[in-house]
CSV table of C-alpha atoms and ligand atoms in Angstrom, one decimal:
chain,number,residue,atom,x,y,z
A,1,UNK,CA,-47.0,0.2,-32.0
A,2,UNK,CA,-44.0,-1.7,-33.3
A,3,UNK,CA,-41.9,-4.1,-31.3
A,4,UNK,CA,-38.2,-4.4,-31.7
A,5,UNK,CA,-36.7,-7.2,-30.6
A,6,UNK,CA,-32.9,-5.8,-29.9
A,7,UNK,CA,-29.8,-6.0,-28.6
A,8,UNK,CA,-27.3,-3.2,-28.3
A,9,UNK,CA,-24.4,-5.1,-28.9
A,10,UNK,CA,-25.9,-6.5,-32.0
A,11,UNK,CA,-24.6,-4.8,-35.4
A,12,UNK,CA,-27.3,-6.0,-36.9
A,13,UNK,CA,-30.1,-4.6,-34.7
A,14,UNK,CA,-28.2,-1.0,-35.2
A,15,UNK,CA,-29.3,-1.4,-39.0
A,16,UNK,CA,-33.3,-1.3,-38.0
A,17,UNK,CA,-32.1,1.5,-34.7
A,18,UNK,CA,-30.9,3.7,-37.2
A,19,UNK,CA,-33.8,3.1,-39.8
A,20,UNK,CA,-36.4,3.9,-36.9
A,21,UNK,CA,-34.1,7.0,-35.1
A,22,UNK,CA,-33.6,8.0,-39.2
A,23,UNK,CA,-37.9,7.8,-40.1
A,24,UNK,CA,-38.4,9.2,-36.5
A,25,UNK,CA,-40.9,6.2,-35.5
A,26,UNK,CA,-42.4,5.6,-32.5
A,27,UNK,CA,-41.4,1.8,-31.5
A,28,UNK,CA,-40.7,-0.3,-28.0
A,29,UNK,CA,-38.0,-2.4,-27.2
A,30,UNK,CA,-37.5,-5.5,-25.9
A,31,UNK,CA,-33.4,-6.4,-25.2
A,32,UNK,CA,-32.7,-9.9,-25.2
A,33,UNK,CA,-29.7,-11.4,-23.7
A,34,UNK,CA,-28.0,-13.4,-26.0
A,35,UNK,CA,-25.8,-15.0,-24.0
A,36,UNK,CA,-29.3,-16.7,-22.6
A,37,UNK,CA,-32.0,-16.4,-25.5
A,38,UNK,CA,-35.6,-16.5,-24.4
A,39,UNK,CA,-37.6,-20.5,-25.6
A,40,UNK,CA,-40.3,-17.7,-27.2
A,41,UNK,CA,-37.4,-16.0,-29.7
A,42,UNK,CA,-37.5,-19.5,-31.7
A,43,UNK,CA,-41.4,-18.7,-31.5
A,44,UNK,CA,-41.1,-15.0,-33.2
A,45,UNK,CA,-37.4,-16.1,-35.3
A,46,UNK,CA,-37.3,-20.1,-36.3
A,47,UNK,CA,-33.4,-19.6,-35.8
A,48,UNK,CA,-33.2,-17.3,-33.0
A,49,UNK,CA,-31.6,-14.2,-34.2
A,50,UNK,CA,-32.5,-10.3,-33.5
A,51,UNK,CA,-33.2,-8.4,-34.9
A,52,UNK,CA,-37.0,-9.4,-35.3
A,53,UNK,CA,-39.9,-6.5,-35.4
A,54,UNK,CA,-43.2,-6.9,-34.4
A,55,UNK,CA,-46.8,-5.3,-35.0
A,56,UNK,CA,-49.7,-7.0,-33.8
A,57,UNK,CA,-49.6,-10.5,-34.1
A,58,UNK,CA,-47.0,-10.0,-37.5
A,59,UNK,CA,-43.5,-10.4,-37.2
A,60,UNK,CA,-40.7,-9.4,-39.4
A,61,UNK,CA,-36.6,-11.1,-39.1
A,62,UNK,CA,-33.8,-10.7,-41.1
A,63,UNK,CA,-32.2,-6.5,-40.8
A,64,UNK,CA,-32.0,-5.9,-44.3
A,65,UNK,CA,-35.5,-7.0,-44.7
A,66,UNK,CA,-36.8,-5.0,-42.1
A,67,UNK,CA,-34.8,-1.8,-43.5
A,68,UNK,CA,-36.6,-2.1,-46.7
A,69,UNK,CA,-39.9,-3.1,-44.7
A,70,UNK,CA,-39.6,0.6,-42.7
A,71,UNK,CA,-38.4,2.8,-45.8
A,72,UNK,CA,-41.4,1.2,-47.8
A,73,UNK,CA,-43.9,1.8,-44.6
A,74,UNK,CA,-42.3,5.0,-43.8
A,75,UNK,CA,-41.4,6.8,-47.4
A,76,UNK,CA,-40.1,10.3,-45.2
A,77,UNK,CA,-37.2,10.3,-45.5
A,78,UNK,CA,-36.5,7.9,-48.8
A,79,UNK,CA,-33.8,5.8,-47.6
A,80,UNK,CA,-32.8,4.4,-51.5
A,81,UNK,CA,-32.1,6.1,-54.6
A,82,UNK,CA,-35.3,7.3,-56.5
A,83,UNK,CA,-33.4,6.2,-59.5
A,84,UNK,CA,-34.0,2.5,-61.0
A,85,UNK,CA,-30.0,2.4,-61.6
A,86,UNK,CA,-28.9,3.7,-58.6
A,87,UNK,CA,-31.4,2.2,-56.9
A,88,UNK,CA,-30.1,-1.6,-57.9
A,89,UNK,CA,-26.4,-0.1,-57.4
A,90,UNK,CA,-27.2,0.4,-53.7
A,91,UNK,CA,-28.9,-2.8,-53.6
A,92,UNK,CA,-26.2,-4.5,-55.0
A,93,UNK,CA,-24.0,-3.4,-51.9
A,94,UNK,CA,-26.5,-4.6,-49.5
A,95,UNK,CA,-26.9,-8.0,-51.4
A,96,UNK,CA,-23.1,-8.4,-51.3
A,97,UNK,CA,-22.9,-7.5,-47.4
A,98,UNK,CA,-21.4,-10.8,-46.5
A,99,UNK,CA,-18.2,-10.7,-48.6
A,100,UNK,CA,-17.5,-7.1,-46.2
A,101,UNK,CA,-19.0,-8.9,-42.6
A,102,UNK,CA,-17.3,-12.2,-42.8
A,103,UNK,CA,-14.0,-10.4,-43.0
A,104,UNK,CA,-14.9,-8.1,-40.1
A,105,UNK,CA,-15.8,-11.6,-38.2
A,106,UNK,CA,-13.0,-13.5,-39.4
A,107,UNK,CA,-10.9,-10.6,-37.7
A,108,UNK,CA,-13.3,-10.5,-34.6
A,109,UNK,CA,-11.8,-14.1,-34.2
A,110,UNK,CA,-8.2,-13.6,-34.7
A,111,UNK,CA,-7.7,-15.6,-37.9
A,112,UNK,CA,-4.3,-15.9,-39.9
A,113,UNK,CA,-5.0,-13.4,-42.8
A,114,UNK,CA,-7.8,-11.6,-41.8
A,115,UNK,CA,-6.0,-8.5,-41.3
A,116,UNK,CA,-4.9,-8.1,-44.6
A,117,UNK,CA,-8.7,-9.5,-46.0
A,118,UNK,CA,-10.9,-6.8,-44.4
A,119,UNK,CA,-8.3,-4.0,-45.2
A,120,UNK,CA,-8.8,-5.5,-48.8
A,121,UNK,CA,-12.5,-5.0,-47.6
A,122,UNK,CA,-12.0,-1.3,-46.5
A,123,UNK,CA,-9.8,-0.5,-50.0
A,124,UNK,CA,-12.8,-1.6,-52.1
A,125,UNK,CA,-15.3,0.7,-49.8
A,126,UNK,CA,-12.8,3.3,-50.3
A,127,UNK,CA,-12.7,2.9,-54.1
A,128,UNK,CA,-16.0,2.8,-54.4
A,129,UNK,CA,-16.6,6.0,-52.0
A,130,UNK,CA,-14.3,7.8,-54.8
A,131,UNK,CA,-16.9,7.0,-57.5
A,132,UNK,CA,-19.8,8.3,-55.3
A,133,UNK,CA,-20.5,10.3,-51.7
A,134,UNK,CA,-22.3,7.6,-50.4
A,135,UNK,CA,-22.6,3.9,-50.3
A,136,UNK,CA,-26.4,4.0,-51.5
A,137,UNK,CA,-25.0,6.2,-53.9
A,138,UNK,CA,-25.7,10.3,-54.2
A,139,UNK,CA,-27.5,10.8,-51.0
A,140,UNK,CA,-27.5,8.8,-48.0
A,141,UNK,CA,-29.9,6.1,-47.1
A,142,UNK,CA,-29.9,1.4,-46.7
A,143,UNK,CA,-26.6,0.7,-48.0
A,144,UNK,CA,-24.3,3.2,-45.8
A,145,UNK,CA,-26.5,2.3,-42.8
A,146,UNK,CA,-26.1,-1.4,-43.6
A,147,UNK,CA,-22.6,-1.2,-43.6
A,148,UNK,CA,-21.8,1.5,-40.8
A,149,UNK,CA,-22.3,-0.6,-37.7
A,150,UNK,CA,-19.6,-3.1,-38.5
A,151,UNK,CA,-17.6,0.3,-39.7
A,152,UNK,CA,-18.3,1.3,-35.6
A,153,UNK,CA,-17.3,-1.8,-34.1
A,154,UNK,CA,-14.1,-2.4,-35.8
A,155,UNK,CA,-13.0,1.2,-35.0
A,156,UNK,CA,-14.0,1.1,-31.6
A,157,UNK,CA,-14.1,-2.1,-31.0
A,158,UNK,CA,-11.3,-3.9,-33.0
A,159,UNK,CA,-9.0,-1.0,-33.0
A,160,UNK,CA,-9.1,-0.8,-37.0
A,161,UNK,CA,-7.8,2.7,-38.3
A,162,UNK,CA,-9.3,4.3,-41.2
A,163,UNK,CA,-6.7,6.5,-41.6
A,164,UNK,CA,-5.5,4.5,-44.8
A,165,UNK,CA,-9.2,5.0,-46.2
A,166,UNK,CA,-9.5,8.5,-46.5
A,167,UNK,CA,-12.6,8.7,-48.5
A,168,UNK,CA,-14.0,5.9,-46.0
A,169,UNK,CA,-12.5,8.0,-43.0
A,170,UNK,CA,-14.7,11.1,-44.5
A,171,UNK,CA,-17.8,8.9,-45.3
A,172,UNK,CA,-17.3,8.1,-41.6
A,173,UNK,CA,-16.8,11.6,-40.1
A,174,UNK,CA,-20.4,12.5,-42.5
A,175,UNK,CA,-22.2,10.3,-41.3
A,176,UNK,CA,-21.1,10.6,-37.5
A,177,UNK,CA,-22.7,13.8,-38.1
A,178,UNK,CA,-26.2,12.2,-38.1
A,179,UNK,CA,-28.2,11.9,-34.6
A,180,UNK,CA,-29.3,8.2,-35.6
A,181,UNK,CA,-25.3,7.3,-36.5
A,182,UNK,CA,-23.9,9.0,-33.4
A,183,UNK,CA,-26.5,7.2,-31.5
A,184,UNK,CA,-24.9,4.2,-32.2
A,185,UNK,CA,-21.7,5.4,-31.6
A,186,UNK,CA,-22.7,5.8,-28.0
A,187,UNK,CA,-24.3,2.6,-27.7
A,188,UNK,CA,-21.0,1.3,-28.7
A,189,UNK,CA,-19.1,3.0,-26.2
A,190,UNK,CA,-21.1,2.1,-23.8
A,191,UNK,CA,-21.1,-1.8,-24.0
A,192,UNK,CA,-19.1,-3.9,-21.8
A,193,UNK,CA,-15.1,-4.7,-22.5
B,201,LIG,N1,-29.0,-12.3,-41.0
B,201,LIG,C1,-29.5,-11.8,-39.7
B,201,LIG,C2,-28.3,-12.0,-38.8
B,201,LIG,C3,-28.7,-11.5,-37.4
B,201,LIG,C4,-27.7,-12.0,-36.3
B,201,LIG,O1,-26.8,-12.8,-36.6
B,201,LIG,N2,-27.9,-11.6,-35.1
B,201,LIG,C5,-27.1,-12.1,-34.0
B,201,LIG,C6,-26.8,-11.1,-33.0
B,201,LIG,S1,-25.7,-9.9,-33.6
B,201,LIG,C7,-27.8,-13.2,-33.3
B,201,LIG,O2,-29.0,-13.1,-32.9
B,201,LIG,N3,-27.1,-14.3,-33.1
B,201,LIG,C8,-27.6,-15.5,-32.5
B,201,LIG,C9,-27.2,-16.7,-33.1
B,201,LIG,O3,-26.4,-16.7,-34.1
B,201,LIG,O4,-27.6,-17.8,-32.6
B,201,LIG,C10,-30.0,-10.4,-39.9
B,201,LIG,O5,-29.5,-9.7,-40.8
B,201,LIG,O6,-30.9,-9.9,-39.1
């Protein structure tokens, strides 16, 4: 049986959620409070972070890692392109994550500027969502579920419209559609204000 260690607040931990809800494996949870981290986390994560997953005595950190981990574990439903091109493409996204969450963050905190940087952020999703349906490309899989919980949070969270990114707005309303995305939703609307 695998182990997740979670937290719903955690955009990050939503990434391997909606893998596992998405694949339809069986897993436990264990939430950790991260306002008041466990001494063992260090012992399963060197730096202390969920999402970590857990089989046995074998333990896996980092969310994108763990994605790949479960799509290559679990093939049903493929979860990247089956094409080599498209396949690095939606890579690509993933591997450039950070330019998109450290603009979401920066904004979390209020900074001068940050407004206009992660609606820069949003423009370049929707340009790119004019080229193709999804992030990972033609079908969905990693690189829209990578990016959607942070999508969630400044919607819900943040207040962030995506009125002005129709073809983001659209992606959104798609993949709402999806049990394992809507779940999330949820979570999010349940967390504390
Ligand atoms: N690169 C990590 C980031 C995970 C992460 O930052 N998790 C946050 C919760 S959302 C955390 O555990 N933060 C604790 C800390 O920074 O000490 C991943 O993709 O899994």
């Amino acid at each position: 049986m695998l182990t997740l260690y979670d937290a719903p607040r955690c955009p990050y931990c939503a990434r391997v959620r909606i893998v596992l809800a998405e694949k339809d494996i069986p897993y436990e949870t264990v939430v950790i409070d991260l306002s008041n981290r466990p001494a063992w986390l260090y012992e399963k994560n060197p730096s202390g972070k969920v999402p970590v997953l857990e089989e046995d005595a074998w333990v896996l950190p980092e969310s994108a890692v763990i994605a790949e981990y479960l799509n290559e574990r679990y093939p049903e439903p493929a979860l990247l392109p089956a094409d080599p091109a498209e396949r690095a493409i939606a890579r690509l996204l993933i591997f450039r994550f950070e330019d998109f969450s450290e603009q979401y963050y920066a904004l979390r905190r209020g900074e001068d500027g940050a407004e206009e940087a992660f609606a820069a952020e949003l423009a370049h999703l929707d340009q790119l969502l004019g080229c193709m349906p999804y992030l990972n490309g033609r079908a969905y899989g990693l690189a829209d579920l990578d990016y959607v919980p942070w999508v969630i949070r400044a919607r819900e969270l943040l207040g962030v419209s995506l009125e002005p990114y129709p073809r983001v707005a659209d992606w959104f309303d798609r993949l709402a559609e999806r049990p394992a995305v809507a779940a999330e939703l949820d979570v999010v609307a349940a967390l504390p204000r």
